[in-house]
CSV table of C-alpha atoms and ligand atoms in Angstrom, one decimal:
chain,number,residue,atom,x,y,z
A,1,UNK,CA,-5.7,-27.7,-11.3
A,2,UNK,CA,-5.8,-25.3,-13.9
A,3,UNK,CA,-5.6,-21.3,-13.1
A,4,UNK,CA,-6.5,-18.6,-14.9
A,5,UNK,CA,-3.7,-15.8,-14.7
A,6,UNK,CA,-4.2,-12.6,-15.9
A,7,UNK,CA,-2.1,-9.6,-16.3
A,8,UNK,CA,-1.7,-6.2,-15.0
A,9,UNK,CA,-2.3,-3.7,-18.1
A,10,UNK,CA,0.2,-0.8,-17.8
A,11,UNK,CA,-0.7,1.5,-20.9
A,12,UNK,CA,-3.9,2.7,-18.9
A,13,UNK,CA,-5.1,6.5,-19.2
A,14,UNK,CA,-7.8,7.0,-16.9
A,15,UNK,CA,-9.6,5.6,-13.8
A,16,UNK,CA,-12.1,3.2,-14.3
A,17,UNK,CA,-13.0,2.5,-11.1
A,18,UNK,CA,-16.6,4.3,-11.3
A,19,UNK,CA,-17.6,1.7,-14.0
A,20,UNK,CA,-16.5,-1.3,-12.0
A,21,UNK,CA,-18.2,0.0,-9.1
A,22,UNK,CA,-21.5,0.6,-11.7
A,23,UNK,CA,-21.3,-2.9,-12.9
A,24,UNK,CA,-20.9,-4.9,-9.6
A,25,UNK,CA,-23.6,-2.6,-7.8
A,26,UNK,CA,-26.0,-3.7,-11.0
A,27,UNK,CA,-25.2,-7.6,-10.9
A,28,UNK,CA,-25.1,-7.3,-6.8
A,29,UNK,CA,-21.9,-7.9,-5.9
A,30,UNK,CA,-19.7,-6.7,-3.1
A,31,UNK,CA,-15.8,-5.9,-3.8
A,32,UNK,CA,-13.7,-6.2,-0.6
A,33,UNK,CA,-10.3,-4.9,-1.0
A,34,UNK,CA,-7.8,-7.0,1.5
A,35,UNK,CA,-5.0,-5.2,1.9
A,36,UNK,CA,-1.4,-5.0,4.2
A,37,UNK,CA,2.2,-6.2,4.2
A,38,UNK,CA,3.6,-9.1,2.5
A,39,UNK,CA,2.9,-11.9,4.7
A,40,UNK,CA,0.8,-10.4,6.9
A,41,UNK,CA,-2.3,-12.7,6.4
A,42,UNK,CA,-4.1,-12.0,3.9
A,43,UNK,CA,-4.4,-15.0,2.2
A,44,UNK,CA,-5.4,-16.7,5.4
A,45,UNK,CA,-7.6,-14.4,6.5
A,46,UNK,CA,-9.8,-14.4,3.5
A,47,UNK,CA,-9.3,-18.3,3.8
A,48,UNK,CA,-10.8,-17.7,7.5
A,49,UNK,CA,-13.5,-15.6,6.0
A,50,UNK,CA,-14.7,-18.3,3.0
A,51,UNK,CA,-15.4,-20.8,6.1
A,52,UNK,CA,-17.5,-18.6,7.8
A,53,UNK,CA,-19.4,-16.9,4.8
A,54,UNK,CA,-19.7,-19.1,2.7
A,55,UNK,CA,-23.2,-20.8,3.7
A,56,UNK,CA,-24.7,-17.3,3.2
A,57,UNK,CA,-23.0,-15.7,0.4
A,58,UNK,CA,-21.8,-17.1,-2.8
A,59,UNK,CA,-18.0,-16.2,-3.4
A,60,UNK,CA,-14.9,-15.5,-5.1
A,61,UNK,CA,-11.2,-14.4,-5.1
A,62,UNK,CA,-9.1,-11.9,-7.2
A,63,UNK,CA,-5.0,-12.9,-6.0
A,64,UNK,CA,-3.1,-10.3,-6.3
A,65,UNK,CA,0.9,-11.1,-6.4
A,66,UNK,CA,3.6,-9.8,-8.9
A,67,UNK,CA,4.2,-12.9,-9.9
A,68,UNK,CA,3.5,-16.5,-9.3
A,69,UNK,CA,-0.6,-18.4,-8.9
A,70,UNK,CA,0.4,-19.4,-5.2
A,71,UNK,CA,-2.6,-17.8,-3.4
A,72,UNK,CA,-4.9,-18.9,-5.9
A,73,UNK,CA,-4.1,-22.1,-6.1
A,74,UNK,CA,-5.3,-22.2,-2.2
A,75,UNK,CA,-8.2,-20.4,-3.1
A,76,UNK,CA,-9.1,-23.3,-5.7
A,77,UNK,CA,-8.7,-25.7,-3.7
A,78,UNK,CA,-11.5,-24.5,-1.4
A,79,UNK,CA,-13.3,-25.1,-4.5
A,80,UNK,CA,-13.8,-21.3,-4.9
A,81,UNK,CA,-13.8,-19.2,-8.0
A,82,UNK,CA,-10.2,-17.7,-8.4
A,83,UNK,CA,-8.2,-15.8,-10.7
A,84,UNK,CA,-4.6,-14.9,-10.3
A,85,UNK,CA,-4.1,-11.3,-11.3
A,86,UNK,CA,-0.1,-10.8,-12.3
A,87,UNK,CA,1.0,-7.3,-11.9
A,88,UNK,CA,4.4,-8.5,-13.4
A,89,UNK,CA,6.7,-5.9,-10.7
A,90,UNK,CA,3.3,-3.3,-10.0
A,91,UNK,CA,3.0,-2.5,-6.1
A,92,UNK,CA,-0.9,-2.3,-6.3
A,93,UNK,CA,-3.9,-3.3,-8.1
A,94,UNK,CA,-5.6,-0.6,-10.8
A,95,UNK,CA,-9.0,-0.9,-11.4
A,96,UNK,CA,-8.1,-1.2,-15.4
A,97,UNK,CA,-7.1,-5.0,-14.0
A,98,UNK,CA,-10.4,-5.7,-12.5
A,99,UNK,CA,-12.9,-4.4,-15.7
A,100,UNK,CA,-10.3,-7.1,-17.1
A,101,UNK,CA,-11.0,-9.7,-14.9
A,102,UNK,CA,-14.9,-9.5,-14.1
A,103,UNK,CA,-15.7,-11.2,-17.3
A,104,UNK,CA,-13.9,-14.5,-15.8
A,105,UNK,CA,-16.4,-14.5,-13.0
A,106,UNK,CA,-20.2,-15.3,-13.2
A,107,UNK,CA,-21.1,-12.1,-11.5
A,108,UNK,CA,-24.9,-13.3,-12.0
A,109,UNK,CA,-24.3,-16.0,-9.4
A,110,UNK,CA,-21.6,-14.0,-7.2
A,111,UNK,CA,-22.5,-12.6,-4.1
A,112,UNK,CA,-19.1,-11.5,-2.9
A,113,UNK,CA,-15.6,-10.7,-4.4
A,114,UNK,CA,-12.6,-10.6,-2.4
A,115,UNK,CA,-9.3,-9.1,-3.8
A,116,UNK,CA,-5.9,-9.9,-2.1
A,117,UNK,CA,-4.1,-6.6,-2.8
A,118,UNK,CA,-0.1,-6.7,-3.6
A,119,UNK,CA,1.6,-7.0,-0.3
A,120,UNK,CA,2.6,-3.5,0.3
A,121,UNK,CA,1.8,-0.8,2.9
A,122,UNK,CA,1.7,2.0,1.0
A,123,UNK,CA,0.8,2.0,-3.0
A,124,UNK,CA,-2.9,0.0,-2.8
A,125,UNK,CA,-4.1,2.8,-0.4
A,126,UNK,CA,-3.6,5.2,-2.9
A,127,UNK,CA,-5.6,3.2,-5.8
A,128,UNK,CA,-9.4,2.9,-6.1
A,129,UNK,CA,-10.4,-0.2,-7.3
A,130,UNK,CA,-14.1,0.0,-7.6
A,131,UNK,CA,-14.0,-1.9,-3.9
A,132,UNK,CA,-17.5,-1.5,-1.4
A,133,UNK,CA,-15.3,-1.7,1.4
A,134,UNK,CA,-11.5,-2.1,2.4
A,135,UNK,CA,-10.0,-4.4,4.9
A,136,UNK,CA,-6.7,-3.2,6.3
A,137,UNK,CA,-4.4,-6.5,7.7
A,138,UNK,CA,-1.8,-5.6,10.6
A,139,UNK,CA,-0.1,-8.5,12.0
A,140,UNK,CA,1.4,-8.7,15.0
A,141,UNK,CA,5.0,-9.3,14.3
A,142,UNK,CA,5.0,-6.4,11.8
A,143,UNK,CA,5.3,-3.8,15.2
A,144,UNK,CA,3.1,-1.3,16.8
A,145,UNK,CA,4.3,2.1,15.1
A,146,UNK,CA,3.3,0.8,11.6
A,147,UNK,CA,-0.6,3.2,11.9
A,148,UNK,CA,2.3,6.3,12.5
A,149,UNK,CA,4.6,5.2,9.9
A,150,UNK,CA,2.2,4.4,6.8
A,151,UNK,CA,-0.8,6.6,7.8
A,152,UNK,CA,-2.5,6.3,4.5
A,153,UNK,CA,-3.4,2.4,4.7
A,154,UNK,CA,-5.7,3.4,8.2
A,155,UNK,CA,-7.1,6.6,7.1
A,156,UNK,CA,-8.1,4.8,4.2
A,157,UNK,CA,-9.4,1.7,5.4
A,158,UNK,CA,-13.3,0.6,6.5
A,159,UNK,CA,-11.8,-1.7,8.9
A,160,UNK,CA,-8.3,-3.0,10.9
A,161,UNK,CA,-7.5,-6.4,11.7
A,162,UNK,CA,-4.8,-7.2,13.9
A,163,UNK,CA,-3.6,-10.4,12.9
A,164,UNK,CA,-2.0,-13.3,14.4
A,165,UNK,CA,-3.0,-12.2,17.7
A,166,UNK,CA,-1.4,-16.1,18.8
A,167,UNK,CA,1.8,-14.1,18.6
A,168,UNK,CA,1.5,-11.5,21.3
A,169,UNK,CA,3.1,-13.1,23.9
A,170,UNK,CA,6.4,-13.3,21.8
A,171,UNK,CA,6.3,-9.6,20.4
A,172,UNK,CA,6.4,-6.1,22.5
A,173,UNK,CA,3.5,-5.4,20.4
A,174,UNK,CA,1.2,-2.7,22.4
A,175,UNK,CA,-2.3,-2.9,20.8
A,176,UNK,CA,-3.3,0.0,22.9
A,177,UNK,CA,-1.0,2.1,20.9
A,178,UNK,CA,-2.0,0.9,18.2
A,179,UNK,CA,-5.7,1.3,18.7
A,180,UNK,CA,-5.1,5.0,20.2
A,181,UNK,CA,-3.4,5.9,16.5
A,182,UNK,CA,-6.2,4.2,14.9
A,183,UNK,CA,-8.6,6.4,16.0
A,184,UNK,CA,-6.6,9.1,16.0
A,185,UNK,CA,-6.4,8.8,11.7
A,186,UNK,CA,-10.0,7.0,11.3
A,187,UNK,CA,-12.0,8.0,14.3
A,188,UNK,CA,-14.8,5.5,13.2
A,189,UNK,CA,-13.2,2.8,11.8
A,190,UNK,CA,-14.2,-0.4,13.4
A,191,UNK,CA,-10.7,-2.9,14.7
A,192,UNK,CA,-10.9,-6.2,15.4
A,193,UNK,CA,-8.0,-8.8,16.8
A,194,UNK,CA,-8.1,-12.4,15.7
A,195,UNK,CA,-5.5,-15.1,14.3
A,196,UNK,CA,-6.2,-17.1,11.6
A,197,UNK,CA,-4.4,-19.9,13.8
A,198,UNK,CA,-6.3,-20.9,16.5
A,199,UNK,CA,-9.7,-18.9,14.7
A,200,UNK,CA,-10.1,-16.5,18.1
A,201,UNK,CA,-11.7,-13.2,16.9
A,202,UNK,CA,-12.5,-14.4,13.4
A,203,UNK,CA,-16.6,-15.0,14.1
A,204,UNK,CA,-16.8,-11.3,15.3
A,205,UNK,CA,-15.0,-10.2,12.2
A,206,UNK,CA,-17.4,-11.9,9.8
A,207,UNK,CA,-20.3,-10.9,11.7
A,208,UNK,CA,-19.6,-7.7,10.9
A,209,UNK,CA,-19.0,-8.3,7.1
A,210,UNK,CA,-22.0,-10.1,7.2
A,211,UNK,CA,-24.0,-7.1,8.0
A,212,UNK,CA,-21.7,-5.1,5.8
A,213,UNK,CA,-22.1,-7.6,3.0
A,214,UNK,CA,-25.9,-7.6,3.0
A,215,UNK,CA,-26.3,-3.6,3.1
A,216,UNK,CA,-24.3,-3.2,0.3
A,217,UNK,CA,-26.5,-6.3,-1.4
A,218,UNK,CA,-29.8,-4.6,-0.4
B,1,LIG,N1,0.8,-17.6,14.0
B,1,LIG,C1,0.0,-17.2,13.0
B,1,LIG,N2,0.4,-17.3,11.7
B,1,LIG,C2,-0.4,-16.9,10.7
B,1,LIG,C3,-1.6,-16.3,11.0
B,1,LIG,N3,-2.2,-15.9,9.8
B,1,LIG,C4,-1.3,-16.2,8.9
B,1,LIG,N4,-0.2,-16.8,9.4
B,1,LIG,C5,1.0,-17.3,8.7
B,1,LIG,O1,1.7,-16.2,8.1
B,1,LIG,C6,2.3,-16.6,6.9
B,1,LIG,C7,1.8,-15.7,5.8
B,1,LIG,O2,0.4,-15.8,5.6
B,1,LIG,P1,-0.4,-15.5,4.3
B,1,LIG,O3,-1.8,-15.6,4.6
B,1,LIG,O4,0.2,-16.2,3.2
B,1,LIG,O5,0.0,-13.9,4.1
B,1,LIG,P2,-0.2,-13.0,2.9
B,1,LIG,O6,-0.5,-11.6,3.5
B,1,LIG,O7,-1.3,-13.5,2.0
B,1,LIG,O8,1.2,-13.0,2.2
B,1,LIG,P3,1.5,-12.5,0.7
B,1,LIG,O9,0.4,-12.9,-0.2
B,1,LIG,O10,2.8,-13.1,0.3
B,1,LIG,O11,1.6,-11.0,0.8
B,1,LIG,C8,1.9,-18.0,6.7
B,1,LIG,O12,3.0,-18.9,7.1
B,1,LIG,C9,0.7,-18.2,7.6
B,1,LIG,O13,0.5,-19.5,8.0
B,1,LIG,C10,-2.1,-16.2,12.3
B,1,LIG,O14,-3.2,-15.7,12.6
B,1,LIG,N5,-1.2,-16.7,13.3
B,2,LIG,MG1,-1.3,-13.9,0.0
């Protein structure tokens, strides 16, 4: 299977984000920026998210990773549009990287756009990428103080999944906590619990994209 990989430009002076947003709201697609810790699930949950959404909506994947096709290669083989964006040591995505990428898609037939941010807590918060929404992963195994400790990530955020919720019955993991700090940094973000695993909580999520998706469409 042959992937396209592209690379993280460096050299770049100035946010483009604006134009990517102009671009995607004229061709009608919506730009959903996954992101949270390395291994925390974001490759599976967008996987989780392609199953239910993809009668409806017409989709494709950005991977983000610093090196390596890995993600996208999954992505492919869902038979899904994907391109593999190398950031070559970068902690985060730049919008520069997207304007890049779009042309790789046919945006004319896209619908939605998923990115899988670089695993990292802390740098994609800080980075507009010209996204409609953001989906912050937490999972389970990463702890309950992690809304105190990286703030940013869940003030920034449109939404918080707590993933692999399968694994709470081996981790002191206190969701309460975690939804009390949640609200205490994004007072209107929506949370939702699921595992990729056994699928609980995934429908609920992607009902609400749905409804997400198709405003930002209208
Ligand atoms: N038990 C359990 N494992 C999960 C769940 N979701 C993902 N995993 C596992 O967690 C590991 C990492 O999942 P990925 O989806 O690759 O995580 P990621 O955030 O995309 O990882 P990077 O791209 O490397 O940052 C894999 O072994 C998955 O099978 C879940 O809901 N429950
Ligand atoms: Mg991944």
């Amino acid at each position: 299977m042959e992937i396209k990989v592209m690379h993280q430009v460096m050299e770049w002076n100035q946010d483009v984000s604006a134009q990517v947003r102009a671009l995607l709201r004229e061709k009608r697609v919506c730009l959903i920026n996954v992101m949270g810790s390395p291994g925390t699930g974001k490759t599976s949950l967008i996987t989780s998210l392609i199953a239910q959404l993809r009668n409806e909506f017409s989709i494709g994947v950005i991977e983000g990773d610093i090196t390596g096709q890995i993600d996208a290669e999954k992505i492919a083989a869902l038979h899904i549009p994907a391109v593999q964006l190398n950031t070559d040591g970068a902690c985060h995505i730049e919008a520069m990287s997207i304007q890049n990428i779009l042309p790789h898609f046919d945006l004319d037939a896209l619908d939605v756009l998923f990115v899988e941010n670089i695993g990292n807590l802390v740098c994609p918060a800080e980075f507009d990428i010209g996204e409609n929404f953001r989906i912050t992963v937490l999972s389970i195994p990463e702890g309950d103080d992690k809304v105190k400790k990286y703030p940013l990530m869940f003030t920034d955020t449109d939404c918080l999944v707590l993933s692999k919720c399968d694994m709470l019955p081996y981790f002191d993991f206190n969701t309460k906590t975690v939804r009390e700090d949640y609200r205490g940094v994004n007072p209107e973000g929506p949370l939702f619990l699921l595992s990729n695993r056994t699928g609980d909580g995934v429908a609920e999520l992607a009902e609400h994209l749905r409804d997400r998706i198709r405003r930002e469409l209208a």
